[in-house]
């Protein structure tokens, strides 16, 4: 190809890829069959932000929310406080890493499961591609939580990092970074969390034009 033809092709590809960045939103569920990873420490707000996505998914499609809870730390009351129907929540408590892998894969593969949640560690790297394939078959959403230190794998559609934030009279502000997304490389968002009202909103940032336009209804 000649240089002018290459430049023309690049411009066309930019036009095709641009909408993907706008869709990379921590409060918006990715397409069915997606596998999302959250890297965070305890109390950083990752679970809270993700709960709003679970709520929206359950409101828009049939199926249950499967929580694979090997540690036994899941608190149903917290989910209920964010408007998630507990009658559509299934808690699974595996006893080993192999049981976790089996449970996550079969939940993702089942069309009766709308969202699969699981706290995983470094050992999950070898199962990510199988889980991604299972999510594509089942058509649900897979959400994995890992500490930043244990996240080394690939195979997910989005990788978010929650870095905590600040507390003020309006609630909490959580900084959420997009480390990876297919077709879009990175970005930073700030999410205002109001626990009393069970609501989350994106805080417009001047450095992110797409986010400001979306918040303004553009």
mmCIF file of C-alpha atoms in Angstrom:
data_model
loop_
_atom_site.group_PDB
_atom_site.id
_atom_site.type_symbol
_atom_site.label_atom_id
_atom_site.label_comp_id
_atom_site.label_asym_id
_atom_site.label_seq_id
_atom_site.Cartn_x
_atom_site.Cartn_y
_atom_site.Cartn_z
ATOM 1 C CA UNK A 1 0.000 0.000 0.000
ATOM 2 C CA UNK A 2 1.114 3.559 -0.642
ATOM 3 C CA UNK A 3 1.613 6.020 2.241
ATOM 4 C CA UNK A 4 -1.576 8.008 1.424
ATOM 5 C CA UNK A 5 -3.567 4.765 1.413
ATOM 6 C CA UNK A 6 -2.110 3.773 4.805
ATOM 7 C CA UNK A 7 -2.971 7.177 6.307
ATOM 8 C CA UNK A 8 -6.518 6.939 4.925
ATOM 9 C CA UNK A 9 -6.891 3.478 6.504
ATOM 10 C CA UNK A 10 -5.660 4.782 9.871
ATOM 11 C CA UNK A 11 -8.265 7.544 9.844
ATOM 12 C CA UNK A 12 -11.015 5.018 9.109
ATOM 13 C CA UNK A 13 -9.855 2.756 11.953
ATOM 14 C CA UNK A 14 -9.849 5.697 14.389
ATOM 15 C CA UNK A 15 -13.466 6.469 13.510
ATOM 16 C CA UNK A 16 -14.433 2.841 14.141
ATOM 17 C CA UNK A 17 -12.530 2.564 17.441
ATOM 18 C CA UNK A 18 -13.599 5.921 18.926
ATOM 19 C CA UNK A 19 -17.059 4.825 20.223
ATOM 20 C CA UNK A 20 -15.436 1.985 22.208
ATOM 21 C CA UNK A 21 -13.744 4.453 24.541
ATOM 22 C CA UNK A 22 -17.078 6.141 25.283
ATOM 23 C CA UNK A 23 -18.620 2.766 26.191
ATOM 24 C CA UNK A 24 -15.830 2.016 28.692
ATOM 25 C CA UNK A 25 -17.843 3.117 31.726
ATOM 26 C CA UNK A 26 -17.466 1.604 35.236
ATOM 27 C CA UNK A 27 -21.202 2.096 35.859
ATOM 28 C CA UNK A 28 -22.310 0.499 32.605
ATOM 29 C CA UNK A 29 -22.515 -3.257 32.058
ATOM 30 C CA UNK A 30 -20.346 -4.529 29.204
ATOM 31 C CA UNK A 31 -21.923 -6.654 26.439
ATOM 32 C CA UNK A 32 -23.313 -10.126 27.308
ATOM 33 C CA UNK A 33 -20.643 -12.782 27.447
ATOM 34 C CA UNK A 34 -18.018 -10.430 28.925
ATOM 35 C CA UNK A 35 -15.482 -11.207 31.632
ATOM 36 C CA UNK A 36 -14.469 -8.254 33.819
ATOM 37 C CA UNK A 37 -11.680 -8.108 36.389
ATOM 38 C CA UNK A 38 -11.434 -5.674 39.306
ATOM 39 C CA UNK A 39 -8.032 -5.128 40.924
ATOM 40 C CA UNK A 40 -8.336 -3.510 44.311
ATOM 41 C CA UNK A 41 -7.657 -3.677 48.015
ATOM 42 C CA UNK A 42 -10.312 -4.145 50.687
ATOM 43 C CA UNK A 43 -12.485 -1.068 51.197
ATOM 44 C CA UNK A 44 -11.457 0.604 47.932
ATOM 45 C CA UNK A 45 -15.036 0.730 46.603
ATOM 46 C CA UNK A 46 -14.707 -1.833 43.787
ATOM 47 C CA UNK A 47 -17.502 -4.052 45.111
ATOM 48 C CA UNK A 48 -19.821 -1.080 45.624
ATOM 49 C CA UNK A 49 -19.324 0.199 42.073
ATOM 50 C CA UNK A 50 -19.829 -3.288 40.685
ATOM 51 C CA UNK A 51 -23.021 -3.800 42.712
ATOM 52 C CA UNK A 52 -24.709 -1.044 40.717
ATOM 53 C CA UNK A 53 -23.873 -2.927 37.508
ATOM 54 C CA UNK A 54 -25.272 -6.165 38.956
ATOM 55 C CA UNK A 55 -28.480 -4.355 39.893
ATOM 56 C CA UNK A 56 -28.893 -2.978 36.374
ATOM 57 C CA UNK A 57 -28.195 -6.331 34.739
ATOM 58 C CA UNK A 58 -30.778 -8.112 36.915
ATOM 59 C CA UNK A 59 -33.302 -5.386 36.128
ATOM 60 C CA UNK A 60 -32.833 -5.787 32.390
ATOM 61 C CA UNK A 61 -32.664 -9.554 31.918
ATOM 62 C CA UNK A 62 -33.780 -12.807 33.570
ATOM 63 C CA UNK A 63 -31.471 -15.037 35.542
ATOM 64 C CA UNK A 64 -29.808 -15.126 38.945
ATOM 65 C CA UNK A 65 -26.742 -13.552 40.502
ATOM 66 C CA UNK A 66 -24.298 -16.322 41.447
ATOM 67 C CA UNK A 67 -21.811 -15.362 44.157
ATOM 68 C CA UNK A 68 -18.937 -17.858 44.401
ATOM 69 C CA UNK A 69 -17.857 -17.103 47.969
ATOM 70 C CA UNK A 70 -14.981 -19.351 49.012
ATOM 71 C CA UNK A 71 -13.972 -17.040 51.888
ATOM 72 C CA UNK A 72 -17.472 -16.879 53.397
ATOM 73 C CA UNK A 73 -17.324 -13.070 53.591
ATOM 74 C CA UNK A 74 -20.319 -12.214 51.397
ATOM 75 C CA UNK A 75 -22.925 -10.113 53.245
ATOM 76 C CA UNK A 76 -26.410 -10.366 51.641
ATOM 77 C CA UNK A 77 -27.701 -7.313 53.537
ATOM 78 C CA UNK A 78 -25.180 -5.070 51.744
ATOM 79 C CA UNK A 79 -26.443 -6.248 48.364
ATOM 80 C CA UNK A 80 -30.075 -5.791 49.409
ATOM 81 C CA UNK A 81 -29.265 -2.211 50.436
ATOM 82 C CA UNK A 82 -28.278 -1.489 46.841
ATOM 83 C CA UNK A 83 -31.570 -2.780 45.467
ATOM 84 C CA UNK A 84 -30.508 -6.274 44.465
ATOM 85 C CA UNK A 85 -33.295 -8.857 44.976
ATOM 86 C CA UNK A 86 -32.019 -11.549 47.320
ATOM 87 C CA UNK A 87 -34.518 -14.040 45.906
ATOM 88 C CA UNK A 88 -32.461 -13.932 42.724
ATOM 89 C CA UNK A 89 -29.161 -14.409 44.548
ATOM 90 C CA UNK A 90 -27.395 -17.764 44.826
ATOM 91 C CA UNK A 91 -24.380 -18.109 47.143
ATOM 92 C CA UNK A 92 -21.918 -20.946 46.444
ATOM 93 C CA UNK A 93 -19.180 -21.757 48.955
ATOM 94 C CA UNK A 94 -16.505 -24.022 47.400
ATOM 95 C CA UNK A 95 -13.821 -25.574 49.598
ATOM 96 C CA UNK A 96 -10.779 -25.568 47.290
ATOM 97 C CA UNK A 97 -9.269 -23.685 44.360
ATOM 98 C CA UNK A 98 -10.345 -26.478 42.023
ATOM 99 C CA UNK A 99 -13.909 -26.214 43.302
ATOM 100 C CA UNK A 100 -13.797 -22.444 42.701
ATOM 101 C CA UNK A 101 -12.679 -22.983 39.112
ATOM 102 C CA UNK A 102 -15.415 -25.565 38.522
ATOM 103 C CA UNK A 103 -18.144 -23.420 40.094
ATOM 104 C CA UNK A 104 -17.205 -20.240 38.211
ATOM 105 C CA UNK A 105 -16.989 -22.047 34.872
ATOM 106 C CA UNK A 106 -20.372 -23.749 35.238
ATOM 107 C CA UNK A 107 -22.085 -20.582 36.463
ATOM 108 C CA UNK A 108 -20.720 -18.647 33.493
ATOM 109 C CA UNK A 109 -21.733 -21.409 31.106
ATOM 110 C CA UNK A 110 -25.323 -21.535 32.389
ATOM 111 C CA UNK A 111 -27.889 -19.309 30.608
ATOM 112 C CA UNK A 112 -29.827 -19.219 33.899
ATOM 113 C CA UNK A 113 -27.082 -17.133 35.530
ATOM 114 C CA UNK A 114 -27.089 -13.442 34.607
ATOM 115 C CA UNK A 115 -24.025 -12.443 36.660
ATOM 116 C CA UNK A 116 -21.238 -14.514 38.222
ATOM 117 C CA UNK A 117 -19.171 -12.937 41.008
ATOM 118 C CA UNK A 118 -15.994 -14.336 42.546
ATOM 119 C CA UNK A 119 -12.964 -13.286 44.598
ATOM 120 C CA UNK A 120 -9.944 -15.020 43.077
ATOM 121 C CA UNK A 121 -6.167 -15.030 43.454
ATOM 122 C CA UNK A 122 -3.096 -15.559 41.313
ATOM 123 C CA UNK A 123 -4.094 -19.169 40.672
ATOM 124 C CA UNK A 124 -6.956 -17.949 38.467
ATOM 125 C CA UNK A 125 -4.607 -17.048 35.607
ATOM 126 C CA UNK A 126 -4.695 -20.550 34.166
ATOM 127 C CA UNK A 127 -8.500 -20.569 34.079
ATOM 128 C CA UNK A 128 -9.237 -17.138 32.619
ATOM 129 C CA UNK A 129 -9.478 -18.243 29.016
ATOM 130 C CA UNK A 130 -11.780 -21.140 29.924
ATOM 131 C CA UNK A 131 -13.965 -18.780 31.940
ATOM 132 C CA UNK A 132 -14.051 -16.307 29.071
ATOM 133 C CA UNK A 133 -15.193 -19.044 26.701
ATOM 134 C CA UNK A 134 -17.833 -20.173 29.233
ATOM 135 C CA UNK A 135 -19.149 -16.586 29.508
ATOM 136 C CA UNK A 136 -19.484 -16.381 25.738
ATOM 137 C CA UNK A 137 -21.472 -19.621 25.727
ATOM 138 C CA UNK A 138 -23.756 -18.676 28.635
ATOM 139 C CA UNK A 139 -24.193 -15.045 27.609
ATOM 140 C CA UNK A 140 -23.953 -13.690 31.137
ATOM 141 C CA UNK A 141 -21.488 -11.351 32.835
ATOM 142 C CA UNK A 142 -18.489 -12.564 34.814
ATOM 143 C CA UNK A 143 -17.008 -10.278 37.501
ATOM 144 C CA UNK A 144 -13.735 -11.259 39.181
ATOM 145 C CA UNK A 145 -12.046 -9.486 42.104
ATOM 146 C CA UNK A 146 -8.318 -9.732 42.750
ATOM 147 C CA UNK A 147 -5.702 -7.770 44.628
ATOM 148 C CA UNK A 148 -3.349 -5.746 42.436
ATOM 149 C CA UNK A 149 -0.441 -7.922 43.521
ATOM 150 C CA UNK A 150 -2.081 -11.132 42.260
ATOM 151 C CA UNK A 151 -3.311 -9.836 38.901
ATOM 152 C CA UNK A 152 -0.998 -11.060 36.164
ATOM 153 C CA UNK A 153 -3.230 -12.855 33.690
ATOM 154 C CA UNK A 154 -4.862 -11.985 30.413
ATOM 155 C CA UNK A 155 -8.056 -13.115 28.760
ATOM 156 C CA UNK A 156 -10.550 -10.648 30.258
ATOM 157 C CA UNK A 157 -12.529 -8.061 28.303
ATOM 158 C CA UNK A 158 -12.022 -5.264 30.836
ATOM 159 C CA UNK A 159 -9.644 -4.768 33.736
ATOM 160 C CA UNK A 160 -10.504 -2.040 36.244
ATOM 161 C CA UNK A 161 -8.488 -0.810 39.211
ATOM 162 C CA UNK A 162 -10.169 0.846 42.191
ATOM 163 C CA UNK A 163 -7.794 3.052 44.159
ATOM 164 C CA UNK A 164 -10.093 4.231 46.928
ATOM 165 C CA UNK A 165 -10.953 7.885 47.333
ATOM 166 C CA UNK A 166 -12.111 10.626 49.674
ATOM 167 C CA UNK A 167 -15.040 11.022 52.069
ATOM 168 C CA UNK A 168 -17.087 14.234 52.171
ATOM 169 C CA UNK A 169 -20.611 15.379 53.086
ATOM 170 C CA UNK A 170 -21.995 14.168 49.742
ATOM 171 C CA UNK A 171 -20.567 10.666 50.236
ATOM 172 C CA UNK A 172 -17.494 8.883 48.970
ATOM 173 C CA UNK A 173 -15.557 9.644 45.800
ATOM 174 C CA UNK A 174 -13.881 6.543 44.419
ATOM 175 C CA UNK A 175 -11.121 6.755 41.823
ATOM 176 C CA UNK A 176 -11.522 4.031 39.221
ATOM 177 C CA UNK A 177 -8.904 3.374 36.559
ATOM 178 C CA UNK A 178 -9.428 1.406 33.350
ATOM 179 C CA UNK A 179 -6.217 -0.593 32.969
ATOM 180 C CA UNK A 180 -7.342 -2.559 29.921
ATOM 181 C CA UNK A 181 -10.324 -2.869 27.612
ATOM 182 C CA UNK A 182 -10.528 -4.508 24.198
ATOM 183 C CA UNK A 183 -10.129 -1.662 21.730
ATOM 184 C CA UNK A 184 -9.367 0.939 24.427
ATOM 185 C CA UNK A 185 -6.234 1.060 26.540
ATOM 186 C CA UNK A 186 -6.715 3.183 29.645
ATOM 187 C CA UNK A 187 -8.631 5.944 31.369
ATOM 188 C CA UNK A 188 -9.454 7.290 34.824
ATOM 189 C CA UNK A 189 -12.915 7.953 36.258
ATOM 190 C CA UNK A 190 -14.144 9.334 39.580
ATOM 191 C CA UNK A 191 -17.358 7.868 40.964
ATOM 192 C CA UNK A 192 -19.463 9.644 43.607
ATOM 193 C CA UNK A 193 -20.950 7.056 45.991
ATOM 194 C CA UNK A 194 -23.983 7.903 48.106
ATOM 195 C CA UNK A 195 -24.564 4.920 50.414
ATOM 196 C CA UNK A 196 -27.679 6.444 52.010
ATOM 197 C CA UNK A 197 -29.478 6.724 48.677
ATOM 198 C CA UNK A 198 -27.867 3.709 47.033
ATOM 199 C CA UNK A 199 -26.723 5.764 44.049
ATOM 200 C CA UNK A 200 -23.542 6.294 42.063
ATOM 201 C CA UNK A 201 -22.683 8.994 39.549
ATOM 202 C CA UNK A 202 -19.630 9.798 37.459
ATOM 203 C CA UNK A 203 -17.816 12.993 38.417
ATOM 204 C CA UNK A 204 -16.955 14.966 35.242
ATOM 205 C CA UNK A 205 -13.222 15.414 34.671
ATOM 206 C CA UNK A 206 -11.903 18.109 32.354
ATOM 207 C CA UNK A 207 -9.189 15.741 31.205
ATOM 208 C CA UNK A 208 -11.744 13.276 29.835
ATOM 209 C CA UNK A 209 -13.926 14.930 27.240
ATOM 210 C CA UNK A 210 -15.934 11.796 26.512
ATOM 211 C CA UNK A 211 -16.903 11.473 30.184
ATOM 212 C CA UNK A 212 -17.983 15.126 30.418
ATOM 213 C CA UNK A 213 -20.121 14.867 27.308
ATOM 214 C CA UNK A 214 -21.771 11.685 28.589
ATOM 215 C CA UNK A 215 -22.509 13.253 31.979
ATOM 216 C CA UNK A 216 -24.089 16.211 30.208
ATOM 217 C CA UNK A 217 -26.317 13.939 28.155
ATOM 218 C CA UNK A 218 -24.432 14.412 24.863
#
